[in-house]
Amino acid sequence: MCLGIPGKVEETYREHGLLMGKVSFGGVCKRVCLEHVPQVKEGEYVVVHVGFALSIIDEAEASRVFELLEAMNQLGEIEEAAREVSG
Amino acid sequence: MKFLDEYRDAESARKLGSAIARVTTRRWTIMEVCGGQTHAIVKYGIDRLLPDNLELVHGPGCPVCVTSLEMLDRAHAIASQPQVIFCSFGDMLRVPGSRGDLLQLKSQGSDVRVVYSPLDAVNLAAANPGQRVVFFAIGFETTAPANAMAVWLAKRRGLSNFSVLVSHVLVPPAMTAILQATGNRVQAFLGPGHVCTVMGYTEYEPIVRDFHVPIVITGFEPLDMLEGVLRAVKQLEDGRAELENPYSRVVRREGNPHARRLVDEVFQVCDRKWRGIGLIPRSGYKIRASYGAFDAEQIFAVDALEAQESSLCISGAILQGQKKPHECPAFGRQCTPQTPLGATMVSAEGACAAYHAHGRHLYDDRTAECTVPQA
């Protein structure tokens, strides 16, 4: 559960004083806290763990890692979150 | 090598495998620490790509697995109380304690919820002022910045009905405990890439020096891990012990300073009991006194609990790399992911669960010879 999932920062905003972002994971968008990567810009890719971006990576790294996680069935936390929200 | 064929870059992986075979002249044992790496190694059969005299053993890097039974039972006791909304990550809520898993409490009327992020738990507290929201904060250093932020934000928002039950664990003290254990076999480590994304790797430098053990910071893609193994073997063959970071595209020496600052603000290092291993000094985080109002252990008085582990289970030896899952007589028989007896079978990232998921209870570890267990 220490694996981070790469996603693209679509937009940034502030909520309760925290820097947040709408981050897209292969089309599934989630709200992610960006406080730990305050330098991030819209359009950049971040590694996200339990709703927090921990590092900024390039697009090639992001797509390679995303594909691998998909193959390893390790995108559960995104899917689970989507289920919780819809259910 | 049917597993590896599923990997896009199988050819490069095979080339690295051959390079490893060429440099390996003696028997070596290398441990990968991260549970995600264990999962990938078993899924892609990376260990089977290595020469026979090179063994990969699997470390304690699954935080869900190493959360102590006592802590699980404490969580169970808190979640059973009235006016409590108890929440955590899905994996954690499905781990069986002495009295069943936490999600089962739902059917008995308790309010237990899966959350994606600790911030969701904070929002639950804000939306339910009449309820006490308790978040079960588990994880390694990778998860600590998120859990610390939840506590920090709850204080800032003045949410007196939010608290966290903290059972955080730290990687470097566990590596030290493994190296100091009687019967240790580990001669080099693949360091946990995502933990180091947060913490950097300065904490690993004294381990390299004091125990003369190579540590190679490694990602979890098959090529990353094979490169990590190659570098570790080269060091072992040369008699060197160095810290190498071939995962520098993601990991910096200082880690993520923003995340580290917040973790340090909210948490302090403490002794921690690990399921299957026991107490490891200075191997966990607890909440600092200045955030004590958010500490569920202080808020909810739960009597000291003592839990009994199965006598059949050898997960302690597995977590420390002294045994492999298939060497346990209960593996795949009395102990399965549906009926786990101990730490390494309870979550998908545990070594036993990973072996089981990829059918290794049906086969010997290295040969393809079928040894279906007789029930």
GROMACS .gro file of C-alpha atoms in nm:
model
  462
    1MET     CA    1   0.000   0.000   0.000
    2CYS     CA    2   0.302   0.225  -0.027
    3LEU     CA    3   0.268   0.241  -0.403
    4GLY     CA    4   0.191   0.581  -0.544
    5ILE     CA    5  -0.037   0.619  -0.845
    6PRO     CA    6   0.059   0.873  -1.114
    7GLY     CA    7  -0.199   1.125  -1.226
    8LYS     CA    8  -0.222   1.453  -1.417
    9VAL     CA    9  -0.301   1.776  -1.233
   10GLU     CA   10  -0.597   1.919  -1.427
   11GLU     CA   11  -0.660   2.221  -1.206
   12THR     CA   12  -0.556   2.358  -0.868
   13TYR     CA   13  -0.764   2.531  -0.601
   14ARG     CA   14  -0.759   2.605  -0.228
   15GLU     CA   15  -0.984   2.441   0.030
   16HIS     CA   16  -0.969   2.508   0.407
   17GLY     CA   17  -0.638   2.679   0.341
   18LEU     CA   18  -0.485   2.374   0.171
   19LEU     CA   19  -0.354   2.363  -0.185
   20MET     CA   20  -0.569   2.102  -0.360
   21GLY     CA   21  -0.597   1.975  -0.716
   22LYS     CA   22  -0.827   1.790  -0.947
   23VAL     CA   23  -0.608   1.501  -1.063
   24SER     CA   24  -0.694   1.263  -1.345
   25PHE     CA   25  -0.599   0.896  -1.316
   26GLY     CA   26  -0.656   0.747  -1.659
   27GLY     CA   27  -0.979   0.946  -1.687
   28VAL     CA   28  -1.097   0.902  -1.324
   29CYS     CA   29  -1.073   1.242  -1.155
   30LYS     CA   30  -1.007   1.280  -0.785
   31ARG     CA   31  -0.945   1.558  -0.536
   32VAL     CA   32  -0.584   1.543  -0.424
   33CYS     CA   33  -0.393   1.744  -0.164
   34LEU     CA   34  -0.096   1.921  -0.325
   35GLU     CA   35   0.048   2.079  -0.009
   36HIS     CA   36   0.357   1.857  -0.023
   37VAL     CA   37   0.435   1.960  -0.383
   38PRO     CA   38   0.354   2.334  -0.364
   39GLN     CA   39   0.558   2.408  -0.678
   40VAL     CA   40   0.337   2.189  -0.900
   41LYS     CA   41   0.169   2.344  -1.205
   42GLU     CA   42  -0.146   2.248  -1.387
   43GLY     CA   43  -0.067   1.994  -1.660
   44GLU     CA   44   0.216   1.834  -1.463
   45TYR     CA   45   0.215   1.475  -1.337
   46VAL     CA   46   0.231   1.376  -0.971
   47VAL     CA   47   0.265   1.051  -0.776
   48VAL     CA   48  -0.037   1.026  -0.546
   49HIS     CA   49  -0.065   0.814  -0.234
   50VAL     CA   50  -0.390   0.806  -0.029
   51GLY     CA   51  -0.503   1.136  -0.174
   52PHE     CA   52  -0.172   1.321  -0.136
   53ALA     CA   53   0.077   1.409  -0.410
   54LEU     CA   54   0.427   1.317  -0.291
   55SER     CA   55   0.642   1.398  -0.594
   56ILE     CA   56   0.633   1.544  -0.944
   57ILE     CA   57   0.734   1.315  -1.231
   58ASP     CA   58   0.751   1.347  -1.608
   59GLU     CA   59   0.481   1.226  -1.844
   60ALA     CA   60   0.674   0.925  -1.975
   61GLU     CA   61   0.740   0.796  -1.622
   62ALA     CA   62   0.376   0.858  -1.533
   63SER     CA   63   0.233   0.661  -1.824
   64ARG     CA   64   0.477   0.372  -1.779
   65VAL     CA   65   0.401   0.339  -1.407
   66PHE     CA   66   0.025   0.374  -1.458
   67GLU     CA   67   0.030   0.095  -1.716
   68LEU     CA   68   0.228  -0.129  -1.481
   69LEU     CA   69  -0.005  -0.066  -1.188
   70GLU     CA   70  -0.299  -0.148  -1.413
   71ALA     CA   71  -0.135  -0.477  -1.512
   72MET     CA   72  -0.069  -0.554  -1.145
   73ASN     CA   73  -0.432  -0.478  -1.046
   74GLN     CA   74  -0.298  -0.212  -0.813
   75LEU     CA   75  -0.543   0.064  -0.899
   76GLY     CA   76  -0.783  -0.060  -0.633
   77GLU     CA   77  -0.767   0.250  -0.417
   78ILE     CA   78  -0.887   0.469  -0.704
   79GLU     CA   79  -1.164   0.227  -0.795
   80GLU     CA   80  -1.260   0.177  -0.432
   81ALA     CA   81  -1.284   0.550  -0.383
   82ALA     CA   82  -1.502   0.581  -0.693
   83ARG     CA   83  -1.731   0.307  -0.559
   84GLU     CA   84  -1.758   0.473  -0.218
   85VAL     CA   85  -1.850   0.806  -0.376
   86SER     CA   86  -2.108   0.659  -0.611
   87GLY     CA   87  -2.242   0.410  -0.354
   88MET     CA   88   0.872  -1.777  -1.811
   89LYS     CA   89   0.504  -1.711  -1.873
   90PHE     CA   90   0.480  -1.441  -1.605
   91LEU     CA   91   0.747  -1.223  -1.757
   92ASP     CA   92   0.587  -1.245  -2.101
   93GLU     CA   93   0.307  -1.028  -1.965
   94TYR     CA   94   0.558  -0.751  -1.910
   95ARG     CA   95   0.598  -0.502  -2.193
   96ASP     CA   96   0.976  -0.487  -2.166
   97ALA     CA   97   1.038  -0.859  -2.119
   98GLU     CA   98   1.341  -0.857  -2.350
   99SER     CA   99   1.526  -0.592  -2.148
  100ALA     CA  100   1.436  -0.782  -1.832
  101ARG     CA  101   1.586  -1.103  -1.971
  102LYS     CA  102   1.905  -0.918  -2.069
  103LEU     CA  103   1.937  -0.783  -1.715
  104GLY     CA  104   1.874  -1.135  -1.584
  105SER     CA  105   2.164  -1.263  -1.797
  106ALA     CA  106   2.388  -0.981  -1.675
  107ILE     CA  107   2.307  -1.075  -1.316
  108ALA     CA  108   2.387  -1.441  -1.387
  109ARG     CA  109   2.724  -1.341  -1.537
  110VAL     CA  110   2.838  -1.144  -1.231
  111THR     CA  111   2.709  -1.388  -0.968
  112THR     CA  112   2.982  -1.632  -0.864
  113ARG     CA  113   2.875  -1.714  -0.507
  114ARG     CA  114   2.556  -1.764  -0.302
  115TRP     CA  115   2.390  -1.436  -0.205
  116THR     CA  116   2.066  -1.345  -0.031
  117ILE     CA  117   1.903  -1.009  -0.102
  118MET     CA  118   1.590  -0.871   0.062
  119GLU     CA  119   1.338  -0.637  -0.097
  120VAL     CA  120   1.173  -0.437   0.180
  121CYS     CA  121   0.863  -0.296   0.013
  122GLY     CA  122   0.544  -0.504  -0.010
  123GLY     CA  123   0.467  -0.354  -0.350
  124GLN     CA  124   0.801  -0.484  -0.474
  125THR     CA  125   0.723  -0.830  -0.333
  126HIS     CA  126   0.394  -0.828  -0.519
  127ALA     CA  127   0.564  -0.729  -0.848
  128ILE     CA  128   0.846  -0.984  -0.804
  129VAL     CA  129   0.602  -1.271  -0.758
  130LYS     CA  130   0.362  -1.147  -1.027
  131TYR     CA  131   0.635  -1.122  -1.292
  132GLY     CA  132   0.841  -1.417  -1.167
  133ILE     CA  133   1.146  -1.193  -1.132
  134ASP     CA  134   1.298  -1.424  -0.870
  135ARG     CA  135   1.277  -1.708  -1.123
  136LEU     CA  136   1.482  -1.508  -1.370
  137LEU     CA  137   1.777  -1.508  -1.130
  138PRO     CA  138   2.054  -1.768  -1.106
  139ASP     CA  139   2.001  -2.049  -0.852
  140ASN     CA  140   2.267  -1.920  -0.615
  141LEU     CA  141   2.094  -1.583  -0.584
  142GLU     CA  142   1.794  -1.571  -0.352
  143LEU     CA  143   1.544  -1.289  -0.306
  144VAL     CA  144   1.375  -1.290   0.034
  145HIS     CA  145   1.075  -1.077   0.118
  146GLY     CA  146   1.078  -0.815   0.389
  147PRO     CA  147   0.824  -0.672   0.633
  148GLY     CA  148   0.711  -0.389   0.404
  149CYS     CA  149   0.337  -0.435   0.428
  150PRO     CA  150   0.199  -0.196   0.692
  151VAL     CA  151  -0.139  -0.366   0.704
  152CYS     CA  152   0.032  -0.700   0.771
  153VAL     CA  153   0.255  -0.580   1.054
  154THR     CA  154  -0.016  -0.392   1.247
  155SER     CA  155  -0.028  -0.581   1.578
  156LEU     CA  156  -0.326  -0.790   1.680
  157GLU     CA  157  -0.348  -0.583   2.000
  158MET     CA  158  -0.387  -0.266   1.791
  159LEU     CA  159  -0.650  -0.435   1.572
  160ASP     CA  160  -0.841  -0.540   1.883
  161ARG     CA  161  -0.813  -0.186   2.021
  162ALA     CA  162  -0.956  -0.057   1.690
  163HIS     CA  163  -1.237  -0.311   1.720
  164ALA     CA  164  -1.315  -0.196   2.076
  165ILE     CA  165  -1.326   0.172   1.971
  166ALA     CA  166  -1.534   0.104   1.660
  167SER     CA  167  -1.789  -0.082   1.874
  168GLN     CA  168  -1.858   0.222   2.091
  169PRO     CA  169  -2.172   0.433   2.039
  170GLN     CA  170  -2.162   0.759   1.841
  171VAL     CA  171  -1.839   0.648   1.670
  172ILE     CA  172  -1.775   0.658   1.296
  173PHE     CA  173  -1.466   0.442   1.251
  174CYS     CA  174  -1.280   0.468   0.922
  175SER     CA  175  -0.959   0.363   0.752
  176PHE     CA  176  -0.820   0.234   0.424
  177GLY     CA  177  -1.010  -0.064   0.285
  178ASP     CA  178  -0.721  -0.310   0.326
  179MET     CA  179  -0.693  -0.233   0.695
  180LEU     CA  180  -1.062  -0.276   0.766
  181ARG     CA  181  -1.057  -0.626   0.616
  182VAL     CA  182  -0.777  -0.766   0.835
  183PRO     CA  183  -0.910  -1.018   1.086
  184GLY     CA  184  -0.826  -0.946   1.449
  185SER     CA  185  -0.903  -1.174   1.743
  186ARG     CA  186  -1.271  -1.079   1.716
  187GLY     CA  187  -1.321  -1.065   1.341
  188ASP     CA  188  -1.246  -0.781   1.101
  189LEU     CA  189  -1.365  -0.424   1.138
  190LEU     CA  190  -1.600  -0.423   0.839
  191GLN     CA  191  -1.791  -0.714   0.996
  192LEU     CA  192  -1.884  -0.478   1.280
  193LYS     CA  193  -2.110  -0.295   1.034
  194SER     CA  194  -2.354  -0.585   1.035
  195GLN     CA  195  -2.372  -0.551   1.415
  196GLY     CA  196  -2.478  -0.187   1.385
  197SER     CA  197  -2.143  -0.007   1.410
  198ASP     CA  198  -2.061   0.270   1.166
  199VAL     CA  199  -1.741   0.158   0.990
  200ARG     CA  200  -1.641   0.321   0.663
  201VAL     CA  201  -1.372   0.288   0.399
  202VAL     CA  202  -1.206   0.618   0.310
  203TYR     CA  203  -0.969   0.689   0.023
  204SER     CA  204  -0.781   0.968   0.197
  205PRO     CA  205  -0.740   1.069   0.562
  206LEU     CA  206  -0.880   1.409   0.456
  207ASP     CA  207  -1.210   1.234   0.381
  208ALA     CA  208  -1.218   1.133   0.748
  209VAL     CA  209  -1.166   1.496   0.852
  210ASN     CA  210  -1.455   1.601   0.628
  211LEU     CA  211  -1.672   1.328   0.783
  212ALA     CA  212  -1.602   1.481   1.126
  213ALA     CA  213  -1.700   1.827   1.000
  214ALA     CA  214  -2.022   1.690   0.847
  215ASN     CA  215  -2.118   1.486   1.157
  216PRO     CA  216  -2.065   1.712   1.460
  217GLY     CA  217  -2.272   1.482   1.683
  218GLN     CA  218  -2.052   1.180   1.608
  219ARG     CA  219  -1.694   1.097   1.705
  220VAL     CA  220  -1.491   1.018   1.394
  221VAL     CA  221  -1.188   0.794   1.449
  222PHE     CA  222  -0.941   0.733   1.168
  223PHE     CA  223  -0.714   0.426   1.196
  224ALA     CA  224  -0.382   0.577   1.084
  225ILE     CA  225  -0.151   0.302   0.969
  226GLY     CA  226   0.132   0.293   0.719
  227PHE     CA  227   0.500   0.340   0.659
  228GLU     CA  228   0.673   0.673   0.602
  229THR     CA  229   0.495   0.705   0.264
  230THR     CA  230   0.156   0.739   0.436
  231ALA     CA  231   0.272   0.951   0.731
  232PRO     CA  232   0.251   1.290   0.550
  233ALA     CA  233  -0.115   1.226   0.465
  234ASN     CA  234  -0.208   1.112   0.814
  235ALA     CA  235  -0.014   1.398   0.973
  236MET     CA  236  -0.199   1.647   0.750
  237ALA     CA  237  -0.535   1.511   0.865
  238VAL     CA  238  -0.443   1.576   1.230
  239TRP     CA  239  -0.295   1.918   1.151
  240LEU     CA  240  -0.604   2.020   0.955
  241ALA     CA  241  -0.847   1.893   1.220
  242LYS     CA  242  -0.670   2.110   1.478
  243ARG     CA  243  -0.674   2.409   1.245
  244ARG     CA  244  -1.045   2.360   1.174
  245GLY     CA  245  -1.117   2.315   1.546
  246LEU     CA  246  -1.278   1.973   1.500
  247SER     CA  247  -1.296   1.833   1.852
  248ASN     CA  248  -1.484   1.521   1.734
  249PHE     CA  249  -1.194   1.391   1.520
  250SER     CA  250  -0.915   1.163   1.640
  251VAL     CA  251  -0.668   0.913   1.499
  252LEU     CA  252  -0.562   0.572   1.625
  253VAL     CA  253  -0.198   0.571   1.521
  254SER     CA  254  -0.007   0.254   1.438
  255HIS     CA  255   0.266   0.390   1.213
  256VAL     CA  256   0.580   0.191   1.140
  257LEU     CA  257   0.923   0.290   1.011
  258VAL     CA  258   1.146   0.102   0.767
  259PRO     CA  259   1.507   0.167   0.881
  260PRO     CA  260   1.463   0.033   1.239
  261ALA     CA  261   1.302  -0.283   1.095
  262MET     CA  262   1.601  -0.333   0.863
  263THR     CA  263   1.833  -0.295   1.162
  264ALA     CA  264   1.627  -0.548   1.361
  265ILE     CA  265   1.648  -0.795   1.072
  266LEU     CA  266   2.027  -0.757   1.049
  267GLN     CA  267   2.064  -0.802   1.426
  268ALA     CA  268   1.836  -1.107   1.449
  269THR     CA  269   1.986  -1.449   1.521
  270GLY     CA  270   1.973  -1.647   1.200
  271ASN     CA  271   1.981  -1.342   0.974
  272ARG     CA  272   2.048  -1.436   0.611
  273VAL     CA  273   2.013  -1.094   0.448
  274GLN     CA  274   2.335  -0.967   0.287
  275ALA     CA  275   2.199  -0.672   0.086
  276PHE     CA  276   1.875  -0.474   0.057
  277LEU     CA  277   1.669  -0.328  -0.224
  278GLY     CA  278   1.565  -0.005  -0.051
  279PRO     CA  279   1.199   0.103  -0.064
  280GLY     CA  280   1.167   0.365  -0.338
  281HIS     CA  281   0.840   0.526  -0.237
  282VAL     CA  282   0.930   0.546   0.132
  283CYS     CA  283   1.249   0.725   0.025
  284THR     CA  284   1.046   0.963  -0.195
  285VAL     CA  285   0.924   1.111   0.133
  286MET     CA  286   1.215   1.054   0.371
  287GLY     CA  287   1.515   1.058   0.138
  288TYR     CA  288   1.789   0.809   0.216
  289THR     CA  289   2.018   0.965   0.474
  290GLU     CA  290   1.873   0.733   0.742
  291TYR     CA  291   2.001   0.433   0.546
  292GLU     CA  292   2.361   0.550   0.531
  293PRO     CA  293   2.445   0.448   0.893
  294ILE     CA  294   2.297   0.100   0.826
  295VAL     CA  295   2.526   0.056   0.525
  296ARG     CA  296   2.824   0.166   0.732
  297ASP     CA  297   2.749  -0.012   1.061
  298PHE     CA  298   2.650  -0.349   0.913
  299HIS     CA  299   2.862  -0.334   0.597
  300VAL     CA  300   2.551  -0.412   0.392
  301PRO     CA  301   2.479  -0.277   0.041
  302ILE     CA  302   2.149  -0.088   0.002
  303VAL     CA  303   2.021   0.001  -0.345
  304ILE     CA  304   1.718   0.233  -0.355
  305THR     CA  305   1.481   0.066  -0.598
  306GLY     CA  306   1.151   0.134  -0.773
  307PHE     CA  307   0.894  -0.138  -0.824
  308GLU     CA  308   0.898  -0.182  -1.201
  309PRO     CA  309   1.056  -0.513  -1.306
  310LEU     CA  310   1.349  -0.335  -1.476
  311ASP     CA  311   1.410  -0.119  -1.168
  312MET     CA  312   1.421  -0.422  -0.945
  313LEU     CA  313   1.648  -0.619  -1.176
  314GLU     CA  314   1.884  -0.325  -1.197
  315GLY     CA  315   1.874  -0.301  -0.816
  316VAL     CA  316   1.963  -0.670  -0.788
  317LEU     CA  317   2.247  -0.632  -1.040
  318ARG     CA  318   2.397  -0.340  -0.849
  319ALA     CA  319   2.361  -0.519  -0.514
  320VAL     CA  320   2.528  -0.836  -0.649
  321LYS     CA  321   2.815  -0.635  -0.798
  322GLN     CA  322   2.874  -0.474  -0.458
  323LEU     CA  323   2.859  -0.811  -0.279
  324GLU     CA  324   3.098  -0.973  -0.529
  325ASP     CA  325   3.342  -0.681  -0.491
  326GLY     CA  326   3.316  -0.682  -0.111
  327ARG     CA  327   3.177  -0.325  -0.120
  328ALA     CA  328   2.894  -0.184   0.094
  329GLU     CA  329   2.754   0.140  -0.046
  330LEU     CA  330   2.426   0.321  -0.073
  331GLU     CA  331   2.328   0.353  -0.439
  332ASN     CA  332   2.029   0.539  -0.578
  333PRO     CA  333   1.959   0.434  -0.938
  334TYR     CA  334   1.596   0.549  -0.877
  335SER     CA  335   1.708   0.912  -0.879
  336ARG     CA  336   1.440   1.006  -1.133
  337VAL     CA  337   1.199   0.985  -0.837
  338VAL     CA  338   1.405   0.981  -0.515
  339ARG     CA  339   1.625   1.266  -0.386
  340ARG     CA  340   1.871   1.233  -0.099
  341GLU     CA  341   1.671   1.476   0.117
  342GLY     CA  342   1.332   1.328   0.021
  343ASN     CA  343   1.034   1.564   0.023
  344PRO     CA  344   1.115   1.842   0.274
  345HIS     CA  345   0.755   1.976   0.283
  346ALA     CA  346   0.619   1.636   0.377
  347ARG     CA  347   0.894   1.568   0.630
  348ARG     CA  348   0.836   1.899   0.806
  349LEU     CA  349   0.468   1.825   0.859
  350VAL     CA  350   0.534   1.468   0.979
  351ASP     CA  351   0.780   1.604   1.232
  352GLU     CA  352   0.530   1.867   1.345
  353VAL     CA  353   0.259   1.611   1.428
  354PHE     CA  354   0.439   1.283   1.504
  355GLN     CA  355   0.730   1.171   1.717
  356VAL     CA  356   0.926   0.846   1.706
  357CYS     CA  357   0.822   0.574   1.953
  358ASP     CA  358   0.873   0.203   2.017
  359ARG     CA  359   0.628  -0.009   1.819
  360LYS     CA  360   0.517  -0.371   1.831
  361TRP     CA  361   0.514  -0.539   1.488
  362ARG     CA  362   0.285  -0.830   1.418
  363GLY     CA  363   0.496  -1.144   1.371
  364ILE     CA  364   0.820  -0.978   1.487
  365GLY     CA  365   0.750  -0.817   1.826
  366LEU     CA  366   0.866  -0.490   1.975
  367ILE     CA  367   1.124  -0.296   1.773
  368PRO     CA  368   1.272   0.007   1.952
  369ARG     CA  369   1.206   0.347   1.793
  370SER     CA  370   1.028   0.187   1.497
  371GLY     CA  371   0.701   0.380   1.491
  372TYR     CA  372   0.532   0.718   1.512
  373LYS     CA  373   0.293   0.841   1.778
  374ILE     CA  374   0.113   1.174   1.810
  375ARG     CA  375   0.307   1.455   1.977
  376ALA     CA  376   0.173   1.592   2.308
  377SER     CA  377   0.080   1.921   2.136
  378TYR     CA  378  -0.173   1.724   1.924
  379GLY     CA  379  -0.280   1.494   2.213
  380ALA     CA  380  -0.644   1.608   2.184
  381PHE     CA  381  -0.657   1.413   1.855
  382ASP     CA  382  -0.506   1.090   1.990
  383ALA     CA  383  -0.773   0.817   2.001
  384GLU     CA  384  -0.560   0.610   2.240
  385GLN     CA  385  -0.591   0.890   2.496
  386ILE     CA  386  -0.954   0.973   2.424
  387PHE     CA  387  -1.092   0.618   2.428
  388ALA     CA  388  -0.993   0.425   2.737
  389VAL     CA  389  -0.949   0.068   2.618
  390ASP     CA  390  -0.814  -0.191   2.861
  391ALA     CA  391  -0.475  -0.342   2.786
  392LEU     CA  392  -0.534  -0.618   2.538
  393GLU     CA  393  -0.335  -0.932   2.492
  394ALA     CA  394  -0.388  -1.129   2.176
  395GLN     CA  395  -0.279  -1.481   2.095
  396GLU     CA  396  -0.129  -1.555   1.753
  397SER     CA  397  -0.164  -1.896   1.590
  398SER     CA  398   0.112  -2.136   1.698
  399LEU     CA  399   0.127  -2.278   1.343
  400CYS     CA  400   0.217  -1.944   1.183
  401ILE     CA  401   0.581  -1.871   1.092
  402SER     CA  402   0.517  -1.518   0.963
  403GLY     CA  403   0.784  -1.373   1.195
  404ALA     CA  404   1.053  -1.578   1.020
  405ILE     CA  405   0.904  -1.489   0.680
  406LEU     CA  406   0.893  -1.114   0.757
  407GLN     CA  407   1.261  -1.128   0.849
  408GLY     CA  408   1.361  -1.323   0.539
  409GLN     CA  409   1.454  -1.638   0.729
  410LYS     CA  410   1.184  -1.853   0.569
  411LYS     CA  411   0.978  -1.852   0.247
  412PRO     CA  412   0.598  -1.888   0.246
  413HIS     CA  413   0.597  -2.237   0.091
  414GLU     CA  414   0.822  -2.361   0.373
  415CYS     CA  415   0.532  -2.318   0.617
  416PRO     CA  416   0.331  -2.639   0.668
  417ALA     CA  417   0.010  -2.437   0.705
  418PHE     CA  418   0.060  -2.237   0.378
  419GLY     CA  419  -0.228  -2.297   0.137
  420ARG     CA  420  -0.380  -2.553   0.377
  421GLN     CA  421  -0.502  -2.411   0.710
  422CYS     CA  422  -0.377  -2.066   0.607
  423THR     CA  423  -0.524  -1.897   0.298
  424PRO     CA  424  -0.622  -1.536   0.215
  425GLN     CA  425  -0.976  -1.628   0.327
  426THR     CA  426  -0.854  -1.783   0.655
  427PRO     CA  427  -0.523  -1.609   0.733
  428LEU     CA  428  -0.336  -1.732   1.039
  429GLY     CA  429  -0.086  -1.448   1.049
  430ALA     CA  430   0.063  -1.125   0.929
  431THR     CA  431   0.197  -1.220   0.586
  432MET     CA  432  -0.132  -1.367   0.460
  433VAL     CA  433  -0.366  -1.085   0.566
  434SER     CA  434  -0.308  -0.835   0.286
  435ALA     CA  435  -0.228  -0.865  -0.085
  436GLU     CA  436   0.119  -0.720  -0.028
  437GLY     CA  437   0.215  -0.979   0.232
  438ALA     CA  438   0.461  -1.237   0.101
  439CYS     CA  439   0.231  -1.533   0.173
  440ALA     CA  440  -0.071  -1.367   0.010
  441ALA     CA  441   0.139  -1.275  -0.295
  442TYR     CA  442   0.265  -1.634  -0.330
  443HIS     CA  443  -0.088  -1.765  -0.288
  444ALA     CA  444  -0.238  -1.520  -0.540
  445HIS     CA  445   0.009  -1.633  -0.806
  446GLY     CA  446  -0.043  -2.003  -0.749
  447ARG     CA  447   0.280  -2.079  -0.572
  448HIS     CA  448   0.104  -2.293  -0.316
  449LEU     CA  449   0.050  -2.534  -0.604
  450TYR     CA  450   0.412  -2.555  -0.710
  451ASP     CA  451   0.759  -2.579  -0.563
  452ASP     CA  452   0.921  -2.237  -0.560
  453ARG     CA  453   1.175  -2.282  -0.835
  454THR     CA  454   1.076  -2.595  -1.024
  455ALA     CA  455   0.759  -2.631  -1.220
  456GLU     CA  456   0.692  -2.963  -1.050
  457CYS     CA  457   0.341  -2.982  -0.920
  458THR     CA  458   0.309  -3.045  -0.551
  459VAL     CA  459  -0.059  -2.991  -0.489
  460PRO     CA  460  -0.111  -3.004  -0.115
  461GLN     CA  461  -0.328  -3.286   0.014
  462ALA     CA  462  -0.604  -3.150   0.231
   0.00000   0.00000   0.00000
